[in-house]
Amino acid sequence: MKIIRVLLIGCGGVGGSLLEQIVSNRERHAADGVRIAVAGVCDSRSVLQAHISAGHNDIDDDVLKAILEAKAAGKSMTEICKEKLLEGILVADLSPPPADDLRNLIKSILRSEDTVLNAKHGLVVVDCSASESLAPVLASAVQHDGCCVVLANKKPMTSSLEVYDGLMSTARRFRYEATVGAGLPVNTMLRRMVSAGDEVRRIAGALSGTLGYVMSGLQDGRPFSDVVTDAKRLGYTEPDPRDDLAGMDVARKALIMARQLGWRLNMEDVKVESLYPDTLSPAFMSSGDFMASLTELDESYRHRCQEAKEQGCILRYAAVVENGTCCVGLVSVPQHSPLGRLRGSDNLVEITSRCYSGSPLIIQGAGAGNYTTANGVLADILDLQDVV
Amino acid sequence: MKIIRVLLIGCGGVGGSLLEQIVSNRERHAADGVRIAVAGVCDSRSVLQAHISAGHNDIDDDVLKAILEAKAAGKSMTEICKEKLLEGILVADLSPPPADDLRNLIKSILRSEDTVLNAKHGLVVVDCSASESLAPVLASAVQHDGCCVVLANKKPMTSSLEVYDGLMSTARRFRYEATVGAGLPVNTMLRRMVSAGDEVRRIAGALSGTLGYVMSGLQDGRPFSDVVTDAKRLGYTEPDPRDDLAGMDVARKALIMARQLGWRLNMEDVKVESLYPDTLSPAFMSSGDFMASLTELDESYRHRCQEAKEQGCILRYAAVVENGTCCVGLVSVPQHSPLGRLRGSDNLVEITSRCYSGSPLIIQGAGAGNYTTANGVLADILDLQDVV
């Protein structure tokens, strides 16, 4: 039985779904000869870990379930796990932020021995948080033998080139599929193409489910303000919809793809078009005022959609990675092109390369959702079992 | 530097393109810390290998280029390499078929030591042939420590379940991406989904470029006989187009996908609709007579296309893997569905699962071609570098 230890950073949302899937797939993993042992779980307030020096190798499934319940109820993990803390089964570190201690925690887990099997196991540090500050910790973690890193968090991939290079210098112990398109095999395919020497010439993609929903609404002739208000009401947007409409999430995904092609770019090199003007930015007004001001933009969007339509085109919010540059914003695409035919919140990525030159390689499907994203993360963890 | 030794079976077509890519990518692989050493090359007539016991670890690039030239000119590899044979750099075994000796050859390569580095390296046996008879050899090869298998050849995947289980029992040392959709990440994605526990409910795909071309022609209102004659003239079909029109190649791909879902099916369980009636089969007439008889089928296809059109549908030749069964044949799909919108020779696969339930995951692009297929094989070889 191959034992893969996991240290999970971020256990709400995607991280929570990952814990659920680890627990519910125990039997199937056993049939595949693998066991995922959760050595520790961090959220933004605390680190909870199995009490290794007292002989506890990993956190029990019933504790993992309790953590999930605590997170769902908005309670602290340590509060819920108090009993196990008192019994010396768990150790908690309440110092916020956990970043400072993470380096030592990783080292101590790597040094520790499985007290049952008298063996050392590798460790996969899984980042499902949205934190930027942990990126250097991850880049140094992956330098340790037997330590792998898996990301759902995009930020370590879009941090400084120094951090990026650190992560990529041990590319065989590093996976990040879920950072673009959730579970879609976009990064996996780019990795395969680059490794085999296929020359990628252009990547164009609709990479935000939220903005896909907005653009489909505009295409149907609805006012911009209506569509954004609906998207917020349905929970498709961040609490402040400007976090989606500014396009920064799509910009990060564009940069992740471009860097994989070997392009030495940083976030400030990505040309990003925001779907709202600076005058409506958080610097000048609250989220509520922004929502009330949305109607100001309706006429401009109606006009742009009409213009595109007259040319047989559709307006899409897309990332275009081409000729050494990344552009993110509104593009007018032919109605019958793959991007033009896209509807709703699905992601779609077109890759043009030496192999896929006549017509592009297309990957399309749900590109968000905790369950789907966690599935991509879990596949990455299992894919690392030969090197961890 | 990680050294991956390769024994290549089949060096025309895809195998030839693979050799070319191995040679032309030397520098880039070196930058990635990998060297692919070609220990031996087999075609249907002979086995050529580096003379290991005389201290030659792998076949030189100039010899590999000579092999490619020989194959392109229809000459024997050993003829071209005579000089190196005389110099004791190469060893040739002319006994056809090479299957009998392959087992021993694999063992001898695995036992041999790199005389320069004083080290043993693993071996990837790469099957780019169309042979069925080597399947059991591959299934036993992959049982040796440090021996991996990569397939472009579909037949070992659709052979007996015993052989399939043998290959899959060491799934970490076995790759077969190029057996479905050439370089498209269809098998990779299925592997990821199954490993992470996503429940795949349905796979539907257009998996033959040739039949895609034929169906697009019918859609345009052209007579069946015309389209097939054109396809043959353009080199899109096998020399006898019945080899494509019978649907067996698509049936193999359907079975490969179904088996990955854990379904215990064999080729005889795949329901296959042939695009010509039994009366026109090779048992009753030559390829030439078949081509002359094609017009007999025009009216029937015209009628079926018309029927589909009246219902807003398009006729496609597709594989459907669902509810424990595999069906391959003509299906009538809505005009605006992904399969309905497909044109020309691109492949398209729709996967419906727990993660991709609202709308399917779609992978689309060129699904054939020596260069594209060899790229998929090369990515597989490099992906195995941690276990070989």
Short mmCIF file of N, CA and C in Angstrom, two decimals, chain A residues 207-334:
data_model
loop_
_atom_site.label_atom_id
_atom_site.label_comp_id
_atom_site.label_asym_id
_atom_site.label_seq_id
_atom_site.Cartn_x
_atom_site.Cartn_y
_atom_site.Cartn_z
N LEU A 207 -12.59 31.74 -19.83
CA LEU A 207 -12.12 31.03 -18.64
C LEU A 207 -12.82 31.46 -17.36
N SER A 208 -13.93 32.19 -17.51
CA SER A 208 -14.69 32.58 -16.33
C SER A 208 -16.15 32.21 -16.54
N GLY A 209 -16.65 31.32 -15.70
CA GLY A 209 -18.06 30.94 -15.79
C GLY A 209 -18.96 32.14 -15.56
N THR A 210 -18.57 32.99 -14.59
CA THR A 210 -19.37 34.17 -14.27
C THR A 210 -19.46 35.09 -15.48
N LEU A 211 -18.33 35.40 -16.09
CA LEU A 211 -18.35 36.31 -17.23
C LEU A 211 -18.99 35.65 -18.45
N GLY A 212 -18.91 34.32 -18.53
CA GLY A 212 -19.63 33.59 -19.59
C GLY A 212 -21.13 33.80 -19.46
N TYR A 213 -21.60 33.72 -18.21
CA TYR A 213 -23.03 33.95 -17.94
C TYR A 213 -23.41 35.38 -18.34
N VAL A 214 -22.57 36.34 -17.97
CA VAL A 214 -22.86 37.75 -18.29
C VAL A 214 -22.89 37.95 -19.81
N MET A 215 -21.91 37.42 -20.53
CA MET A 215 -21.84 37.63 -21.97
C MET A 215 -23.01 36.95 -22.69
N SER A 216 -23.42 35.78 -22.19
CA SER A 216 -24.58 35.11 -22.80
C SER A 216 -25.84 35.95 -22.61
N GLY A 217 -25.96 36.59 -21.44
CA GLY A 217 -27.10 37.47 -21.18
C GLY A 217 -27.12 38.65 -22.13
N LEU A 218 -25.96 39.28 -22.33
CA LEU A 218 -25.86 40.40 -23.27
C LEU A 218 -26.24 39.95 -24.68
N GLN A 219 -25.77 38.76 -25.05
CA GLN A 219 -26.06 38.20 -26.37
C GLN A 219 -27.57 38.05 -26.58
N ASP A 220 -28.27 37.73 -25.48
CA ASP A 220 -29.73 37.57 -25.55
C ASP A 220 -30.46 38.92 -25.55
N GLY A 221 -29.70 40.01 -25.54
CA GLY A 221 -30.31 41.34 -25.61
C GLY A 221 -30.69 41.93 -24.26
N ARG A 222 -30.24 41.28 -23.16
CA ARG A 222 -30.59 41.81 -21.84
C ARG A 222 -29.65 42.95 -21.46
N PRO A 223 -30.13 43.93 -20.68
CA PRO A 223 -29.25 45.01 -20.24
C PRO A 223 -28.17 44.47 -19.30
N PHE A 224 -26.97 45.07 -19.41
CA PHE A 224 -25.83 44.68 -18.57
C PHE A 224 -26.19 44.68 -17.09
N SER A 225 -26.86 45.74 -16.65
CA SER A 225 -27.20 45.88 -15.23
C SER A 225 -28.07 44.71 -14.75
N ASP A 226 -29.01 44.31 -15.59
CA ASP A 226 -29.90 43.18 -15.27
C ASP A 226 -29.12 41.89 -15.09
N VAL A 227 -28.26 41.62 -16.06
CA VAL A 227 -27.53 40.35 -16.06
C VAL A 227 -26.62 40.27 -14.84
N VAL A 228 -25.90 41.37 -14.54
CA VAL A 228 -24.98 41.36 -13.40
C VAL A 228 -25.76 41.22 -12.09
N THR A 229 -26.90 41.91 -11.99
CA THR A 229 -27.72 41.82 -10.78
C THR A 229 -28.21 40.39 -10.58
N ASP A 230 -28.66 39.76 -11.67
CA ASP A 230 -29.08 38.36 -11.61
C ASP A 230 -27.94 37.44 -11.20
N ALA A 231 -26.78 37.66 -11.81
CA ALA A 231 -25.62 36.80 -11.52
C ALA A 231 -25.25 36.89 -10.05
N LYS A 232 -25.33 38.10 -9.49
CA LYS A 232 -25.03 38.28 -8.06
C LYS A 232 -26.08 37.56 -7.21
N ARG A 233 -27.36 37.74 -7.59
CA ARG A 233 -28.45 37.14 -6.84
C ARG A 233 -28.34 35.61 -6.84
N LEU A 234 -27.91 35.04 -7.96
CA LEU A 234 -27.81 33.59 -8.09
C LEU A 234 -26.53 33.03 -7.46
N GLY A 235 -25.69 33.94 -6.92
CA GLY A 235 -24.46 33.48 -6.28
C GLY A 235 -23.36 33.12 -7.28
N TYR A 236 -23.52 33.56 -8.52
CA TYR A 236 -22.48 33.27 -9.53
C TYR A 236 -21.27 34.18 -9.39
N THR A 237 -21.48 35.35 -8.74
CA THR A 237 -20.35 36.29 -8.62
C THR A 237 -19.78 36.25 -7.21
N GLU A 238 -18.63 36.88 -7.03
CA GLU A 238 -18.10 37.14 -5.70
C GLU A 238 -19.07 38.11 -5.02
N PRO A 239 -18.99 38.22 -3.67
CA PRO A 239 -19.89 39.16 -2.95
C PRO A 239 -19.88 40.54 -3.60
N ASP A 240 -18.71 41.07 -3.94
CA ASP A 240 -18.62 42.29 -4.75
C ASP A 240 -18.35 41.88 -6.20
N PRO A 241 -19.35 42.00 -7.08
CA PRO A 241 -19.19 41.50 -8.46
C PRO A 241 -18.02 42.12 -9.20
N ARG A 242 -17.50 43.26 -8.71
CA ARG A 242 -16.34 43.86 -9.37
C ARG A 242 -15.13 42.94 -9.35
N ASP A 243 -15.08 42.04 -8.33
CA ASP A 243 -13.97 41.08 -8.27
C ASP A 243 -13.96 40.18 -9.50
N ASP A 244 -15.14 39.91 -10.07
CA ASP A 244 -15.19 39.15 -11.32
C ASP A 244 -15.04 40.06 -12.53
N LEU A 245 -15.78 41.20 -12.49
CA LEU A 245 -15.87 42.06 -13.68
C LEU A 245 -14.54 42.73 -14.02
N ALA A 246 -13.63 42.82 -13.05
CA ALA A 246 -12.33 43.45 -13.32
C ALA A 246 -11.45 42.55 -14.17
N GLY A 247 -11.77 41.24 -14.23
CA GLY A 247 -11.04 40.32 -15.12
C GLY A 247 -9.73 39.80 -14.58
N MET A 248 -9.42 40.09 -13.29
CA MET A 248 -8.11 39.68 -12.76
C MET A 248 -7.98 38.15 -12.66
N ASP A 249 -9.09 37.48 -12.37
CA ASP A 249 -9.04 36.02 -12.27
C ASP A 249 -8.69 35.41 -13.64
N VAL A 250 -9.30 35.95 -14.68
CA VAL A 250 -9.00 35.48 -16.04
C VAL A 250 -7.55 35.82 -16.40
N ALA A 251 -7.10 37.01 -15.97
CA ALA A 251 -5.72 37.43 -16.26
C ALA A 251 -4.73 36.45 -15.64
N ARG A 252 -5.02 36.00 -14.40
CA ARG A 252 -4.13 35.02 -13.76
C ARG A 252 -4.06 33.73 -14.58
N LYS A 253 -5.22 33.27 -15.05
CA LYS A 253 -5.24 32.03 -15.84
C LYS A 253 -4.46 32.20 -17.14
N ALA A 254 -4.60 33.37 -17.76
CA ALA A 254 -3.86 33.64 -19.00
C ALA A 254 -2.36 33.58 -18.73
N LEU A 255 -1.94 34.19 -17.62
CA LEU A 255 -0.51 34.21 -17.28
C LEU A 255 0.01 32.80 -17.01
N ILE A 256 -0.82 31.99 -16.31
CA ILE A 256 -0.42 30.61 -16.02
C ILE A 256 -0.17 29.84 -17.32
N MET A 257 -1.05 30.03 -18.29
CA MET A 257 -0.88 29.33 -19.57
C MET A 257 0.35 29.85 -20.31
N ALA A 258 0.51 31.17 -20.33
CA ALA A 258 1.63 31.77 -21.06
C ALA A 258 2.97 31.35 -20.46
N ARG A 259 3.05 31.33 -19.13
CA ARG A 259 4.31 30.95 -18.48
C ARG A 259 4.68 29.51 -18.83
N GLN A 260 3.65 28.65 -18.98
CA GLN A 260 3.95 27.26 -19.34
C GLN A 260 4.58 27.15 -20.72
N LEU A 261 4.35 28.15 -21.57
CA LEU A 261 4.98 28.15 -22.90
C LEU A 261 6.40 28.68 -22.83
N GLY A 262 6.84 29.02 -21.61
CA GLY A 262 8.21 29.50 -21.43
C GLY A 262 8.33 31.01 -21.53
N TRP A 263 7.20 31.70 -21.61
CA TRP A 263 7.25 33.16 -21.75
C TRP A 263 7.49 33.79 -20.39
N ARG A 264 8.46 34.72 -20.34
CA ARG A 264 8.88 35.32 -19.07
C ARG A 264 8.03 36.55 -18.78
N LEU A 265 6.78 36.33 -18.41
CA LEU A 265 5.85 37.43 -18.17
C LEU A 265 5.45 37.49 -16.71
N ASN A 266 5.02 38.68 -16.27
CA ASN A 266 4.47 38.88 -14.94
C ASN A 266 3.05 39.44 -15.05
N MET A 267 2.37 39.50 -13.91
CA MET A 267 0.99 39.97 -13.92
C MET A 267 0.87 41.35 -14.58
N GLU A 268 1.86 42.22 -14.33
CA GLU A 268 1.75 43.58 -14.89
C GLU A 268 1.91 43.59 -16.41
N ASP A 269 2.37 42.48 -16.99
CA ASP A 269 2.49 42.40 -18.45
C ASP A 269 1.18 41.98 -19.11
N VAL A 270 0.23 41.49 -18.31
CA VAL A 270 -1.04 41.04 -18.88
C VAL A 270 -1.93 42.27 -19.10
N LYS A 271 -2.37 42.45 -20.33
CA LYS A 271 -3.24 43.59 -20.66
C LYS A 271 -4.67 43.19 -20.31
N VAL A 272 -5.25 43.85 -19.33
CA VAL A 272 -6.57 43.45 -18.84
C VAL A 272 -7.60 44.54 -19.07
N GLU A 273 -8.69 44.20 -19.69
CA GLU A 273 -9.81 45.14 -19.85
C GLU A 273 -10.84 44.85 -18.78
N SER A 274 -11.14 45.84 -17.96
CA SER A 274 -12.16 45.66 -16.93
C SER A 274 -13.54 45.93 -17.54
N LEU A 275 -14.56 45.26 -17.03
CA LEU A 275 -15.91 45.47 -17.57
C LEU A 275 -16.61 46.67 -16.92
N TYR A 276 -15.90 47.41 -16.05
CA TYR A 276 -16.47 48.65 -15.52
C TYR A 276 -15.39 49.73 -15.53
N PRO A 277 -15.76 50.98 -15.67
CA PRO A 277 -14.76 52.05 -15.73
C PRO A 277 -14.19 52.34 -14.34
N ASP A 278 -13.01 52.93 -14.33
CA ASP A 278 -12.32 53.29 -13.09
C ASP A 278 -13.20 54.10 -12.14
N THR A 279 -14.06 54.95 -12.71
CA THR A 279 -14.91 55.82 -11.88
C THR A 279 -15.85 55.02 -10.98
N LEU A 280 -16.10 53.75 -11.34
CA LEU A 280 -16.97 52.91 -10.50
C LEU A 280 -16.17 51.92 -9.64
N SER A 281 -14.88 52.16 -9.51
CA SER A 281 -14.02 51.19 -8.80
C SER A 281 -14.18 51.30 -7.28
N PRO A 282 -13.73 50.28 -6.55
CA PRO A 282 -13.85 50.27 -5.09
C PRO A 282 -13.21 51.51 -4.45
N ALA A 283 -12.25 52.15 -5.13
CA ALA A 283 -11.63 53.36 -4.57
C ALA A 283 -12.64 54.50 -4.46
N PHE A 284 -13.65 54.46 -5.29
CA PHE A 284 -14.60 55.58 -5.32
C PHE A 284 -15.98 55.26 -4.76
N MET A 285 -16.35 53.99 -4.73
CA MET A 285 -17.69 53.68 -4.21
C MET A 285 -17.80 52.28 -3.64
N SER A 286 -18.82 52.10 -2.81
CA SER A 286 -19.09 50.81 -2.19
C SER A 286 -19.68 49.86 -3.23
N SER A 287 -19.76 48.59 -2.84
CA SER A 287 -20.34 47.58 -3.72
C SER A 287 -21.81 47.91 -4.00
N GLY A 288 -22.51 48.37 -2.96
CA GLY A 288 -23.93 48.72 -3.13
C GLY A 288 -24.12 49.85 -4.12
N ASP A 289 -23.28 50.90 -3.98
CA ASP A 289 -23.37 52.03 -4.92
C ASP A 289 -23.04 51.58 -6.33
N PHE A 290 -22.07 50.67 -6.42
CA PHE A 290 -21.69 50.14 -7.74
C PHE A 290 -22.90 49.48 -8.40
N MET A 291 -23.58 48.62 -7.63
CA MET A 291 -24.74 47.91 -8.19
C MET A 291 -25.81 48.91 -8.65
N ALA A 292 -25.95 49.99 -7.87
CA ALA A 292 -26.96 51.00 -8.22
C ALA A 292 -26.55 51.80 -9.46
N SER A 293 -25.24 51.86 -9.72
CA SER A 293 -24.73 52.65 -10.85
C SER A 293 -24.66 51.86 -12.15
N LEU A 294 -24.94 50.56 -12.06
CA LEU A 294 -24.73 49.67 -13.21
C LEU A 294 -25.46 50.11 -14.47
N THR A 295 -26.66 50.70 -14.28
CA THR A 295 -27.46 51.07 -15.45
C THR A 295 -26.74 52.08 -16.35
N GLU A 296 -25.80 52.83 -15.76
CA GLU A 296 -24.98 53.76 -16.56
C GLU A 296 -24.28 53.07 -17.72
N LEU A 297 -24.00 51.76 -17.51
CA LEU A 297 -23.19 51.03 -18.51
C LEU A 297 -24.04 50.35 -19.57
N ASP A 298 -25.36 50.27 -19.33
CA ASP A 298 -26.23 49.47 -20.21
C ASP A 298 -26.12 49.89 -21.68
N GLU A 299 -26.21 51.21 -21.91
CA GLU A 299 -26.26 51.69 -23.29
C GLU A 299 -24.97 51.35 -24.05
N SER A 300 -23.84 51.53 -23.36
CA SER A 300 -22.55 51.24 -24.00
C SER A 300 -22.45 49.75 -24.39
N TYR A 301 -22.88 48.86 -23.50
CA TYR A 301 -22.80 47.42 -23.82
C TYR A 301 -23.80 47.04 -24.90
N ARG A 302 -25.01 47.66 -24.84
CA ARG A 302 -26.00 47.38 -25.88
C ARG A 302 -25.41 47.75 -27.25
N HIS A 303 -24.75 48.90 -27.27
CA HIS A 303 -24.16 49.39 -28.52
C HIS A 303 -23.06 48.45 -29.03
N ARG A 304 -22.17 48.04 -28.12
CA ARG A 304 -21.06 47.16 -28.53
C ARG A 304 -21.57 45.81 -29.03
N CYS A 305 -22.60 45.27 -28.37
CA CYS A 305 -23.17 43.99 -28.80
C CYS A 305 -23.78 44.13 -30.18
N GLN A 306 -24.48 45.25 -30.39
CA GLN A 306 -25.15 45.49 -31.66
C GLN A 306 -24.12 45.57 -32.79
N GLU A 307 -23.05 46.31 -32.52
CA GLU A 307 -21.95 46.46 -33.49
C GLU A 307 -21.40 45.10 -33.90
N ALA A 308 -21.14 44.26 -32.89
CA ALA A 308 -20.59 42.92 -33.17
C ALA A 308 -21.58 42.13 -34.00
N LYS A 309 -22.85 42.20 -33.61
CA LYS A 309 -23.90 41.43 -34.27
C LYS A 309 -23.99 41.78 -35.76
N GLU A 310 -23.85 43.08 -36.04
CA GLU A 310 -23.96 43.52 -37.43
C GLU A 310 -22.86 42.92 -38.30
N GLN A 311 -21.78 42.51 -37.65
CA GLN A 311 -20.68 41.89 -38.41
C GLN A 311 -20.72 40.36 -38.29
N GLY A 312 -21.86 39.81 -37.87
CA GLY A 312 -21.98 38.35 -37.72
C GLY A 312 -21.16 37.82 -36.57
N CYS A 313 -20.88 38.69 -35.60
CA CYS A 313 -20.01 38.30 -34.48
C CYS A 313 -20.74 38.33 -33.15
N ILE A 314 -20.08 37.78 -32.15
CA ILE A 314 -20.58 37.74 -30.78
C ILE A 314 -19.49 38.31 -29.89
N LEU A 315 -19.88 39.03 -28.85
CA LEU A 315 -18.92 39.57 -27.90
C LEU A 315 -18.64 38.53 -26.81
N ARG A 316 -17.38 38.25 -26.58
CA ARG A 316 -17.00 37.32 -25.52
C ARG A 316 -15.92 37.95 -24.66
N TYR A 317 -15.88 37.55 -23.39
CA TYR A 317 -14.77 37.96 -22.52
C TYR A 317 -13.74 36.83 -22.57
N ALA A 318 -12.62 37.09 -23.18
CA ALA A 318 -11.67 36.01 -23.44
C ALA A 318 -10.24 36.38 -23.08
N ALA A 319 -9.45 35.35 -22.87
CA ALA A 319 -8.00 35.49 -22.72
C ALA A 319 -7.37 35.06 -24.03
N VAL A 320 -6.45 35.88 -24.55
CA VAL A 320 -5.73 35.51 -25.77
C VAL A 320 -4.24 35.55 -25.49
N VAL A 321 -3.60 34.39 -25.66
CA VAL A 321 -2.16 34.24 -25.40
C VAL A 321 -1.51 33.99 -26.75
N GLU A 322 -0.74 34.93 -27.22
CA GLU A 322 -0.25 34.86 -28.60
C GLU A 322 0.93 35.80 -28.77
N ASN A 323 1.89 35.41 -29.61
CA ASN A 323 3.04 36.26 -29.93
C ASN A 323 3.71 36.85 -28.69
N GLY A 324 3.86 36.07 -27.68
CA GLY A 324 4.55 36.52 -26.48
C GLY A 324 3.77 37.47 -25.59
N THR A 325 2.48 37.67 -25.90
CA THR A 325 1.67 38.58 -25.07
C THR A 325 0.41 37.89 -24.55
N CYS A 326 -0.13 38.44 -23.46
CA CYS A 326 -1.40 38.00 -22.89
C CYS A 326 -2.37 39.17 -22.91
N CYS A 327 -3.52 38.99 -23.54
CA CYS A 327 -4.56 40.02 -23.50
C CYS A 327 -5.83 39.40 -22.96
N VAL A 328 -6.49 40.13 -22.06
CA VAL A 328 -7.73 39.65 -21.46
C VAL A 328 -8.76 40.74 -21.60
N GLY A 329 -9.90 40.43 -22.19
CA GLY A 329 -10.94 41.45 -22.34
C GLY A 329 -11.98 41.04 -23.35
N LEU A 330 -12.77 42.03 -23.80
CA LEU A 330 -13.83 41.75 -24.75
C LEU A 330 -13.24 41.53 -26.14
N VAL A 331 -13.68 40.46 -26.78
CA VAL A 331 -13.29 40.22 -28.16
C VAL A 331 -14.55 39.91 -28.95
N SER A 332 -14.52 40.30 -30.22
CA SER A 332 -15.64 40.04 -31.10
C SER A 332 -15.26 38.82 -31.93
N VAL A 333 -16.00 37.72 -31.75
CA VAL A 333 -15.63 36.48 -32.44
C VAL A 333 -16.77 36.06 -33.38
N PRO A 334 -16.42 35.40 -34.50
CA PRO A 334 -17.48 34.96 -35.42
C PRO A 334 -18.51 34.09 -34.71
#
